[in-house]
Coordinates of C-alpha atoms in Angstrom, one line a residue:
Chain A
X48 CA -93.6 -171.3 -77.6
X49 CA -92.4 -168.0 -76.4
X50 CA -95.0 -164.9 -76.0
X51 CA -94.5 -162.5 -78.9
X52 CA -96.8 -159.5 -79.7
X53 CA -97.5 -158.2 -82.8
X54 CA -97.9 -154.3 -84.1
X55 CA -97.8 -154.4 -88.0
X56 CA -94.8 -155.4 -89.5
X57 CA -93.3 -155.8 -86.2
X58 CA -92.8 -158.7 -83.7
X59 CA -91.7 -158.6 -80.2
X60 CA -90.6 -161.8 -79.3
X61 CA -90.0 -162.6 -75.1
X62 CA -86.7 -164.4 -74.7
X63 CA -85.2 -165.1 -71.1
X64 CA -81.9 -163.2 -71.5
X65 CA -80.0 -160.3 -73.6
X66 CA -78.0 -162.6 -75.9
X67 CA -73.9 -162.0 -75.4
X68 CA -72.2 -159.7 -77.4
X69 CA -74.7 -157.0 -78.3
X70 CA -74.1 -153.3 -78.3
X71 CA -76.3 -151.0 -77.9
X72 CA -78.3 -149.0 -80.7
X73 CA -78.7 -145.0 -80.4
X74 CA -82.2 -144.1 -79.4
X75 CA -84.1 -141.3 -81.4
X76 CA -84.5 -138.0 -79.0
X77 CA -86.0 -139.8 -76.1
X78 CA -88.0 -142.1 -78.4
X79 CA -86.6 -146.2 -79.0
X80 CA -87.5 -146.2 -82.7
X81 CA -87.7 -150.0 -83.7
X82 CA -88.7 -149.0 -87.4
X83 CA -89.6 -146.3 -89.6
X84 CA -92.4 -146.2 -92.5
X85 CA -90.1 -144.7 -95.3
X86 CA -93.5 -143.5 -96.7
X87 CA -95.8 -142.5 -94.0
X88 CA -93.4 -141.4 -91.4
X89 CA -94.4 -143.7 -88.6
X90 CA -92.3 -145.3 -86.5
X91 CA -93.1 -148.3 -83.7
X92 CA -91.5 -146.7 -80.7
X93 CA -90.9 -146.5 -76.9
X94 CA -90.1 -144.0 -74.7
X95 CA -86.5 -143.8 -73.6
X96 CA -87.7 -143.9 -69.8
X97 CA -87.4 -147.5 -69.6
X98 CA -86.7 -148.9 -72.6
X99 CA -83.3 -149.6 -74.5
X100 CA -82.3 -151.2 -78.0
X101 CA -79.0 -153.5 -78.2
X102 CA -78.0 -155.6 -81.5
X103 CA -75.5 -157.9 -82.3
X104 CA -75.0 -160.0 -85.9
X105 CA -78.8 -162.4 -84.9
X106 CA -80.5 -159.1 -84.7
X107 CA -82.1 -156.3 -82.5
X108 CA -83.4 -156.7 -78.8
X109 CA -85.1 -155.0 -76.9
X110 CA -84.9 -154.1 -73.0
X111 CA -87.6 -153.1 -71.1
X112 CA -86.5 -151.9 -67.3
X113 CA -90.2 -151.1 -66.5
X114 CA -93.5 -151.2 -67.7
X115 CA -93.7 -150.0 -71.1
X116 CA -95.8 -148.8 -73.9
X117 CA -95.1 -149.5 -77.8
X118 CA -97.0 -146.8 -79.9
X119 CA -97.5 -146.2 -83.6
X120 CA -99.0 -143.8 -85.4
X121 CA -101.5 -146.4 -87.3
X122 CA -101.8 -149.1 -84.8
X123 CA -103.1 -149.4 -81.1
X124 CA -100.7 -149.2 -78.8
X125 CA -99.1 -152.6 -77.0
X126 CA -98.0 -152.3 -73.3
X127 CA -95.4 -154.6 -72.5
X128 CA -93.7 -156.3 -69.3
X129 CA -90.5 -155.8 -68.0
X130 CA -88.0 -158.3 -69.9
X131 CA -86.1 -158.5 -72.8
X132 CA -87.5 -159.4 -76.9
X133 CA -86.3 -160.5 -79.8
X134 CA -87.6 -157.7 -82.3
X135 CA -88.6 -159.5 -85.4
X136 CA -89.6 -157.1 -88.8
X137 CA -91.5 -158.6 -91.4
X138 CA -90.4 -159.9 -94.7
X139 CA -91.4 -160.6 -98.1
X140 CA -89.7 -163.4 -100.6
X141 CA -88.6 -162.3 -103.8
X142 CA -87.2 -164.9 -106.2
X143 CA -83.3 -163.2 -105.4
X144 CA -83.5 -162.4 -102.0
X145 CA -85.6 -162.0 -99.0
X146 CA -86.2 -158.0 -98.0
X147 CA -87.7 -156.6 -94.9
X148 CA -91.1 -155.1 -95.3
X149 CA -90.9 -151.1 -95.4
X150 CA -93.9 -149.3 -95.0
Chain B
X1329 CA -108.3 -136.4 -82.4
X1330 CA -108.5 -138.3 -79.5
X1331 CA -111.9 -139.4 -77.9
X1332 CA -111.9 -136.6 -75.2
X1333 CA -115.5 -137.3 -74.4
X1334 CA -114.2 -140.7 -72.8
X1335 CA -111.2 -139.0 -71.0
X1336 CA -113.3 -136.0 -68.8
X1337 CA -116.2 -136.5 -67.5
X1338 CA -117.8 -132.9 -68.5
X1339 CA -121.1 -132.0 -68.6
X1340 CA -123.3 -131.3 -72.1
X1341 CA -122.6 -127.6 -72.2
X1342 CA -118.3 -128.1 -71.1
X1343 CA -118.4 -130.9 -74.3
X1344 CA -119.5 -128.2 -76.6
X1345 CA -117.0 -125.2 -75.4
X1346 CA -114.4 -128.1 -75.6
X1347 CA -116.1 -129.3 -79.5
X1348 CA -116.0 -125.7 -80.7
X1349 CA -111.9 -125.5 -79.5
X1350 CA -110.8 -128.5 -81.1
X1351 CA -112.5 -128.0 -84.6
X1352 CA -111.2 -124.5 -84.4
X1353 CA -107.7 -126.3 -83.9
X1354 CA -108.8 -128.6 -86.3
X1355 CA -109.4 -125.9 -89.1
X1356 CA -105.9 -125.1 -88.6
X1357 CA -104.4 -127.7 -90.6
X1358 CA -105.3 -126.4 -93.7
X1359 CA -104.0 -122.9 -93.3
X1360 CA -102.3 -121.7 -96.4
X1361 CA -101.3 -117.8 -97.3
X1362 CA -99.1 -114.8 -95.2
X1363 CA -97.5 -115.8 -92.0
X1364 CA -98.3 -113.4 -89.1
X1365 CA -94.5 -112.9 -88.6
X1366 CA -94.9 -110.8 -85.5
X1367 CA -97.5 -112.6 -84.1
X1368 CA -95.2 -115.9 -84.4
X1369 CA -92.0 -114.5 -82.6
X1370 CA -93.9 -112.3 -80.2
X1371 CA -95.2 -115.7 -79.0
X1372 CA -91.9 -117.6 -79.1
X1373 CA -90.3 -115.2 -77.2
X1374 CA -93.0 -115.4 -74.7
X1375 CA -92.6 -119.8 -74.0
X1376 CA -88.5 -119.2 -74.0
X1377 CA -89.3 -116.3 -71.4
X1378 CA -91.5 -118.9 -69.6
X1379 CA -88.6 -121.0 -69.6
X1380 CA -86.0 -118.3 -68.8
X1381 CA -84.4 -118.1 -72.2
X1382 CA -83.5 -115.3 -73.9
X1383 CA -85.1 -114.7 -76.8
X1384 CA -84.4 -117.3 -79.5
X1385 CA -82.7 -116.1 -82.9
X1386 CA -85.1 -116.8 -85.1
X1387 CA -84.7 -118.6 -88.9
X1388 CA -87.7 -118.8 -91.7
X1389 CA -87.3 -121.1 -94.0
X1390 CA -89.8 -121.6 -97.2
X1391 CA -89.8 -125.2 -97.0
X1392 CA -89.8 -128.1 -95.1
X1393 CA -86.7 -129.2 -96.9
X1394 CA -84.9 -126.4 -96.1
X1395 CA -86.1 -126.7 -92.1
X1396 CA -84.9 -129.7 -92.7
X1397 CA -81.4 -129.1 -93.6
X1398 CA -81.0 -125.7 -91.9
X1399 CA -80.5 -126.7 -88.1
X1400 CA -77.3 -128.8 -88.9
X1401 CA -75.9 -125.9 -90.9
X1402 CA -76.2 -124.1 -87.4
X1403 CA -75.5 -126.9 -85.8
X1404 CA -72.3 -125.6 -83.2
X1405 CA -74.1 -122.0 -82.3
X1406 CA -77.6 -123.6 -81.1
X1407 CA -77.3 -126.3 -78.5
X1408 CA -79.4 -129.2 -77.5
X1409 CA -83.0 -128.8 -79.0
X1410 CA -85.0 -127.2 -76.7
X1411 CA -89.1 -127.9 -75.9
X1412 CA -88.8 -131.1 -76.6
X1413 CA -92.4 -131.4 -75.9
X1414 CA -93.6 -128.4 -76.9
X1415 CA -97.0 -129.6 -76.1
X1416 CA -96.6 -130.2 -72.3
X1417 CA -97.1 -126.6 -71.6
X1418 CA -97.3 -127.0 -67.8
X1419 CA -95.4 -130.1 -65.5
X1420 CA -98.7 -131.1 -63.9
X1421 CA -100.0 -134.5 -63.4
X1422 CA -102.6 -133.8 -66.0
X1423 CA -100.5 -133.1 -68.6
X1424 CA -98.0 -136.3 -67.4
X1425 CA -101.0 -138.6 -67.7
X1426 CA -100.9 -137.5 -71.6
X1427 CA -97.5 -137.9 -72.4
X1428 CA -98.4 -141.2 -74.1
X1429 CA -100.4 -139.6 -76.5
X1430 CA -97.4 -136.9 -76.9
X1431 CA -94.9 -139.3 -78.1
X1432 CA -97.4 -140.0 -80.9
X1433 CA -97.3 -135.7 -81.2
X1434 CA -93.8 -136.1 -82.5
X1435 CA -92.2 -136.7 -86.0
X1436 CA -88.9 -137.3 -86.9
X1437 CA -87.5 -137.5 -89.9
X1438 CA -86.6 -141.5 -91.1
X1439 CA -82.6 -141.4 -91.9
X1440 CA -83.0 -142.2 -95.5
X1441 CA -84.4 -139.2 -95.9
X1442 CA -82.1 -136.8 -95.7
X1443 CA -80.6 -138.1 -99.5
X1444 CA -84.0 -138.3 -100.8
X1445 CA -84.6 -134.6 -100.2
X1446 CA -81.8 -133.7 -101.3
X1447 CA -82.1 -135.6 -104.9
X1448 CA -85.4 -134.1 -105.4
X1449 CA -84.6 -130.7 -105.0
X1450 CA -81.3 -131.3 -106.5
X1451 CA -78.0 -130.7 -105.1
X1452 CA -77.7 -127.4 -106.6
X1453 CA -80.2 -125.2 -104.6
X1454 CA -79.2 -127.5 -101.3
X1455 CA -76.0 -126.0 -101.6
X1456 CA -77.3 -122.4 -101.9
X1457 CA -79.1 -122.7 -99.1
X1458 CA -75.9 -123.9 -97.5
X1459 CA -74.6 -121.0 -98.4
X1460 CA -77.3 -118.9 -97.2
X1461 CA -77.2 -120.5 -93.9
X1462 CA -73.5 -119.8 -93.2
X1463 CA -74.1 -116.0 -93.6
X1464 CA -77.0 -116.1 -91.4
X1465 CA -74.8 -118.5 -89.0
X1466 CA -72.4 -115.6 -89.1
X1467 CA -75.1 -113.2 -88.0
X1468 CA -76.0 -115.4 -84.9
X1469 CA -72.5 -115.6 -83.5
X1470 CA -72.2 -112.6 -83.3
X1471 CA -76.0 -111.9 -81.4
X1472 CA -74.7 -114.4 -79.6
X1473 CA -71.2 -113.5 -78.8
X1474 CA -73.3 -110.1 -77.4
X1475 CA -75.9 -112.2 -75.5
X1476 CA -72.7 -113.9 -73.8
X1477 CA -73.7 -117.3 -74.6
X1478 CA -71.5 -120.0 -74.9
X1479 CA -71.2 -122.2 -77.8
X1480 CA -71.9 -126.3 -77.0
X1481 CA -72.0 -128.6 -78.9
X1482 CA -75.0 -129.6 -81.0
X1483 CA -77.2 -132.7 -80.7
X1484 CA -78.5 -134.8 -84.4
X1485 CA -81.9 -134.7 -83.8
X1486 CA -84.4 -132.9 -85.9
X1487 CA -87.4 -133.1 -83.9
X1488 CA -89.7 -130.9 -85.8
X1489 CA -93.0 -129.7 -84.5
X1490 CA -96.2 -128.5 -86.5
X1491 CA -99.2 -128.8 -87.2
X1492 CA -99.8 -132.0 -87.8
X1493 CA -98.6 -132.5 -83.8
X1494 CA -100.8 -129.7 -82.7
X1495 CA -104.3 -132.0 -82.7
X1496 CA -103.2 -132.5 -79.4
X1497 CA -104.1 -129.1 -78.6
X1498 CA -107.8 -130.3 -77.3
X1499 CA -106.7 -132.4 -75.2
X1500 CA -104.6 -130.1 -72.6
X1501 CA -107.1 -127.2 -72.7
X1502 CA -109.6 -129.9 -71.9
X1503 CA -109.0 -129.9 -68.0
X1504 CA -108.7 -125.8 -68.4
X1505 CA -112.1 -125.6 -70.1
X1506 CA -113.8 -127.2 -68.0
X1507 CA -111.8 -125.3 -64.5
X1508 CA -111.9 -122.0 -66.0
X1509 CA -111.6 -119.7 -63.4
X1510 CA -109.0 -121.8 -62.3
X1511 CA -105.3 -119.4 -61.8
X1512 CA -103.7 -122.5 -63.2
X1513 CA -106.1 -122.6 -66.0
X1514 CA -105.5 -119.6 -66.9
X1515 CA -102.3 -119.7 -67.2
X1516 CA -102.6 -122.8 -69.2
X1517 CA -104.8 -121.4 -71.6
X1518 CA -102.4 -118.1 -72.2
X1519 CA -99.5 -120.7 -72.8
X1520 CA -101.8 -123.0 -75.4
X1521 CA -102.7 -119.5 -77.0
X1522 CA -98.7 -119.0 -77.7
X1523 CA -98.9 -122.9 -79.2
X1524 CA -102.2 -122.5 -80.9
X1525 CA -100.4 -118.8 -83.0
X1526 CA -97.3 -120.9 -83.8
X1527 CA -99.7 -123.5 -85.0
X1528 CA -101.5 -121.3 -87.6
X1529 CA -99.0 -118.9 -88.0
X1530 CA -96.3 -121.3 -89.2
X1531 CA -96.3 -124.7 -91.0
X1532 CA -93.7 -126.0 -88.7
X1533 CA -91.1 -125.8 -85.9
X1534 CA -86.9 -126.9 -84.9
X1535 CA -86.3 -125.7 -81.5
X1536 CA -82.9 -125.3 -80.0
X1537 CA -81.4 -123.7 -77.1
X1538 CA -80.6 -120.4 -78.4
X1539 CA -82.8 -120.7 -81.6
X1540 CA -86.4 -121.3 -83.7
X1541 CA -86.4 -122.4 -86.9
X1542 CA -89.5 -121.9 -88.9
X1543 CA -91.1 -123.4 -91.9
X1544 CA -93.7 -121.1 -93.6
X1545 CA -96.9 -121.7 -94.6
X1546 CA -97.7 -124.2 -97.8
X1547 CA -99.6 -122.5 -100.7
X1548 CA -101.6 -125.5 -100.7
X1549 CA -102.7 -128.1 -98.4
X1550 CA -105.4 -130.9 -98.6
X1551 CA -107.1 -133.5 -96.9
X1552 CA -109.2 -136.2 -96.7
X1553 CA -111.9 -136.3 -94.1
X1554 CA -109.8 -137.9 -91.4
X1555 CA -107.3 -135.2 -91.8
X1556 CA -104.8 -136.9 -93.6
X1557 CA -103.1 -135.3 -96.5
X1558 CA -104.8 -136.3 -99.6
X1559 CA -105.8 -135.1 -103.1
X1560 CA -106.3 -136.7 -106.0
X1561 CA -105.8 -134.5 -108.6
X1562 CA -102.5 -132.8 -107.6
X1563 CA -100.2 -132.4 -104.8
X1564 CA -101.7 -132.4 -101.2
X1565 CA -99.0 -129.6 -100.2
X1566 CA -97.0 -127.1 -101.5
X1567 CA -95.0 -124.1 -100.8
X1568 CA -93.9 -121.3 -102.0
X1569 CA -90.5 -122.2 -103.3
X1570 CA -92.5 -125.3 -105.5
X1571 CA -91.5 -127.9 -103.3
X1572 CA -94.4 -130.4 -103.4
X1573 CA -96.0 -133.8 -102.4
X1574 CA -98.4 -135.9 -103.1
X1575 CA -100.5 -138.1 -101.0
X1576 CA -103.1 -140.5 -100.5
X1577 CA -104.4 -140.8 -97.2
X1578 CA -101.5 -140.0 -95.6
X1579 CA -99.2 -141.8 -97.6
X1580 CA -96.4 -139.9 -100.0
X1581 CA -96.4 -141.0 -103.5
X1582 CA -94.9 -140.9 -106.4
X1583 CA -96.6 -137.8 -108.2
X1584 CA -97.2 -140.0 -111.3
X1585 CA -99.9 -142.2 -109.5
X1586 CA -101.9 -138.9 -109.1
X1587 CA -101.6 -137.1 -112.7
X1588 CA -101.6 -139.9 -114.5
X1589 CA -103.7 -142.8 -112.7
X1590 CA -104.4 -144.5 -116.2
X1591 CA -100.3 -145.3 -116.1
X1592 CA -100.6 -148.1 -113.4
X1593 CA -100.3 -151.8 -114.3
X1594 CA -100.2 -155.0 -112.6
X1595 CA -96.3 -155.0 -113.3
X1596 CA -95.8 -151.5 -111.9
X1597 CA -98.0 -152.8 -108.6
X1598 CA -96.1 -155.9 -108.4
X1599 CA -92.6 -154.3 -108.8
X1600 CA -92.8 -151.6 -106.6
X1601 CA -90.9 -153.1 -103.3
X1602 CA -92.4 -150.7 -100.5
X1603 CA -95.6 -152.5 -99.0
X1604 CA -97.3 -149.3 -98.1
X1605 CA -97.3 -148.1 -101.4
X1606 CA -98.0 -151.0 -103.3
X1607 CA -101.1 -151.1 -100.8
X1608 CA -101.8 -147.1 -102.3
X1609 CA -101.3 -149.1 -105.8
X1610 CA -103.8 -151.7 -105.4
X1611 CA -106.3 -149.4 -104.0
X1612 CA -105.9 -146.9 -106.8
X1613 CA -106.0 -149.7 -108.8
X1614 CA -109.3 -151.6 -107.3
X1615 CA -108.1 -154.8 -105.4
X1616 CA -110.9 -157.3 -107.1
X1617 CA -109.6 -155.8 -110.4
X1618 CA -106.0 -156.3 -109.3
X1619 CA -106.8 -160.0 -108.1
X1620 CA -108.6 -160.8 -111.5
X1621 CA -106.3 -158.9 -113.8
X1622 CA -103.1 -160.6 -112.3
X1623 CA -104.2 -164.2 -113.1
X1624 CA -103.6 -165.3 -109.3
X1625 CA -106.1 -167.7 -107.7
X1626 CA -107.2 -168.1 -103.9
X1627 CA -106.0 -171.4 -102.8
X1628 CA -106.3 -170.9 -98.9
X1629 CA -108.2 -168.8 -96.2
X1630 CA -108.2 -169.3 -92.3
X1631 CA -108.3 -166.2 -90.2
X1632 CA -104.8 -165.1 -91.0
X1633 CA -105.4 -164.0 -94.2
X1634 CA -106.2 -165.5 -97.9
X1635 CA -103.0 -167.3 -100.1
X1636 CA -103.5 -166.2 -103.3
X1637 CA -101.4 -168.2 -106.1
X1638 CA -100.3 -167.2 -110.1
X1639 CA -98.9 -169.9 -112.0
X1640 CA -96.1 -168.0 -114.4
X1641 CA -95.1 -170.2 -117.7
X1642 CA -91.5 -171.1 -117.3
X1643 CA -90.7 -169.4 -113.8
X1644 CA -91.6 -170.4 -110.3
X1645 CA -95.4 -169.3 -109.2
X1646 CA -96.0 -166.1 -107.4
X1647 CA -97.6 -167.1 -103.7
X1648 CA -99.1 -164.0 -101.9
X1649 CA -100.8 -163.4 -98.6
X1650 CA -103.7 -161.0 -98.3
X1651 CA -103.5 -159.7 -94.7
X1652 CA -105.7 -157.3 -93.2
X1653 CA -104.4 -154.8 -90.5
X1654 CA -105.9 -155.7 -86.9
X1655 CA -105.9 -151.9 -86.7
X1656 CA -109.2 -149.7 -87.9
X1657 CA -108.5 -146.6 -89.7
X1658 CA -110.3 -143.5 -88.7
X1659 CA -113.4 -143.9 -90.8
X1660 CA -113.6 -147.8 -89.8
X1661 CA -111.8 -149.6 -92.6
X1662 CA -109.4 -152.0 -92.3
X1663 CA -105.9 -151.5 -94.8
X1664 CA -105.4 -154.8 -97.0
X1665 CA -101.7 -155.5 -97.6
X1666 CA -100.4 -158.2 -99.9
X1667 CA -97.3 -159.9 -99.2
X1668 CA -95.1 -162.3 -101.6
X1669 CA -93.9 -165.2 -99.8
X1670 CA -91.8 -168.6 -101.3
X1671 CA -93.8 -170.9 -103.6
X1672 CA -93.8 -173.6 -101.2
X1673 CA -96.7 -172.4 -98.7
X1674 CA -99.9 -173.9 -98.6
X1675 CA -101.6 -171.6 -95.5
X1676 CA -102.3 -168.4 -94.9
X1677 CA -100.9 -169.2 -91.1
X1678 CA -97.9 -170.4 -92.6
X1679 CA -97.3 -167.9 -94.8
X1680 CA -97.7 -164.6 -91.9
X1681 CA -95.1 -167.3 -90.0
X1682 CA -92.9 -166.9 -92.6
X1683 CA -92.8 -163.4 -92.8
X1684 CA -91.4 -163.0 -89.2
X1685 CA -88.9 -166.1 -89.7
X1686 CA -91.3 -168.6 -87.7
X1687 CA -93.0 -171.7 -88.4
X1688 CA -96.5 -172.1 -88.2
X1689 CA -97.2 -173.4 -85.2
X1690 CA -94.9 -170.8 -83.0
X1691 CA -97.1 -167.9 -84.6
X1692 CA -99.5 -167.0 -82.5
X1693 CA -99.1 -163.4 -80.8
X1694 CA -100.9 -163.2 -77.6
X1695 CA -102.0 -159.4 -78.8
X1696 CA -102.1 -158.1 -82.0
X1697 CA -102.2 -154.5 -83.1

């Protein structure tokens, strides 16, 4: 089982390598916004000082070139290794499709 | 407001100079009425001159969807946003050790919205602000063609300061409280003076190289005892120009929820597909009453959460999973969120596994916030 962390509706995921093919994703100012509550104006983010987001069509990843700190307005914040995760956002069923959890 | 009593080690009398300053700051938030126009740009043109910028042109807006909107329509004659961290007053070690809790100082606006502001106030007065903006645009070049500055290109981001940010405030004049005849606190505390003006004097803040843009103060503002916006019988913040919202706890709803409570239904909970406000919903609502009213039935608990299951006559059954945030609010409560999953779960593990596309045994997050 790989380590994965947990802040909300968000999972961090550890995977050994930045899979092929990504690009990356703009950051924010110099914050790595990995979501946004459409209703509260929160977002789970990371400074741009060592952290950078890349996706491809499996999803979003996330690289961390040093020590860093995932914040949120609502939740304690998570400090995380150097390394590269799998950024997972929650989802809900519905009976036609599946949709990502928006807060 | 942070715990600054865990982050100095002051003595009884330091704690109470530093108490009085941040509920002073604190009172701030709910400033309504004139704006001390003066008072404002005297102080802005004070931090650029700190910076050595010439005095910013300067734009007031009457509301935050006009702040919003206005810096794009200026976008070519301003330049890279400027005071990023408008907070961080001084580069010192001190204030570096707090840029943690800065990040958290700072609100963007989601993508989305941009088209959400613009359907509610309705294309119409959007595009006579527009119009506005481009005369006043026209006025700047030309102040600026006299300042000799050059035009650059404009970056996207809105990064809008204000009040809510400024709770901060505490925390930096902390270490000057407490070294007051410091030189270098004193010069901190003139610069979180300039901060603490803009902070009452204005509702909120874009700043660019060569230029402020200002929100006035709301008619209205309230909150709830942890400072969150919040009212229950109209909206938590207004300004002049009408433009309104309401909140509960911090969250923006739909104004309907708040003048007419009696409206909400089980179907209107259950159809509403943003989490956070179907939590508002059920809480409005009363969660035991929304359990009980919407026929479901607990068929699971472990310490994940509780499956809850509805059995509908000629459909598939509704499974949900009642989680509770690992996170304490303010006032020590935990938020309850409850998530539909597919009809073929049986745990409450299983279910929050689901949710982030894993199976029940691979979920198991070494920290959870």
């Amino acid at each position: 089982m790989n380590v994965h962390f947990r802040q909300g509706d968000v999972l961090l995921i550890q995977i050994d390598d930045m899979p092929p093919d990504t690009v990356p994703v703009e950051p924010d100012g110099d914050r790595v916004v990995l979501a946004y509550g459409e209703v509260t104006g929160h977002a789970h983010a990371l400074s741009t000082a060592g952290a950078a987001l890349y996706e491809n069509m499996d999803g979003r990843f996330l690289h961390l070139v040093q020590p860093s700190s995932l914040v949120h307005e609502e939740h304690s914040t998570i400090d995380l290794a150097p390394g590269v995760y799998r950024v997972v956002r929650q989802r809900e069923y519905t009976p036609r499709e599946v949709r990502f959890v928006t807060d | 407001m942070l715990p600054i009593e865990s982050t100095f080690d002051l003595s009884e009398e330091e704690y109470k100079r530093v108490q009085a300053h941040a509920e002073n700051l604190f009172s701030g938030w709910t400033q309504t009425g004139e704006n001390d126009v003066e008072a404002v740009e005297s102080a802005l043109i004070r931090m650029y001159a700190r910076e050595r910028h010439p005095a910013p042109y300067i734009v007031w807006c009457d509301s935050p969807w006009q702040l919003h909107l206005t810096p794009a329509e200026f976008g070519s004659v301003t330049d890279e946003s400027r005071f990023d961290n408008a907070c961080a007053p001084l580069n010192d070690p001190i204030t570096n050790a707090f840029n943690r809790a800065l990040s958290k100082a700072q609100l963007t606006w989601p993508p989305t919205w941009q088209a959400r502001v613009i359907q509610r106030v309705g294309p119409q007065k959007v595009a006579q602000w527009r119009e506005a903006c481009a005369r006043a645009r026209l006025l700047m070049t030309a102040k600026m063609q006299m300042d000799r500055q050059a035009e650059a290109d404009v970056d996207s981001t809105n990064l809008v300061w204000g009040r809510w940010a400024a709770d901060l405030l505490p925390v930096y004049a902390t270490p000057a409280l407490a070294l007051a005849s410091d030189d270098w606190a004193q010069e901190l505390l003139a610069q979180l003076a300039d901060l603490y003006t803009l902070r009452t004097g204005a509702f909120a803040f874009v700043f660019r190289h060569c230029a402020v843009f200002i929100c006035r103060n709301p008619t209205v503002v309230k909150i709830d005892a942890n400072a969150r916006l919040h009212s229950d019988d109209g909206p938590s913040l207004q300004f002049a120009d009408g433009y309104s919202m309401y909140c509960w706890a911090g969250v923006n709803i739909d104004p309907e929820l708040v003048l007419n409570p009696t409206s909400l239904t089980v179907d209107r909970i259950e159809s509403e597909p943003n989490i956070e406000l179907r939590r508002v919903m059920i809480e409005k609502y009363g969660t035991a009453r929304y359990i009980e009213d919407s026929g479901a039935l607990v068929v699971a608990e472990d310490d994940c959460g509780v499956l809850l299951r509805k059995e509908i006559p000629g459909d598939e059954p509704i499974v949900i999973v009642k989680v509770v945030n690992s996170t304490a609010e303010p006032d020590g409560t935990y938020k309850t969120y409850f998530l539909r999953v597919p009809p073929y779960i049986a745990e409450p593990r299983e279910a929050v596994a689901w949710t982030f596309g894993l199976d029940s045994d691979d979920y198991a997050p070494k920290l959870q916030t």
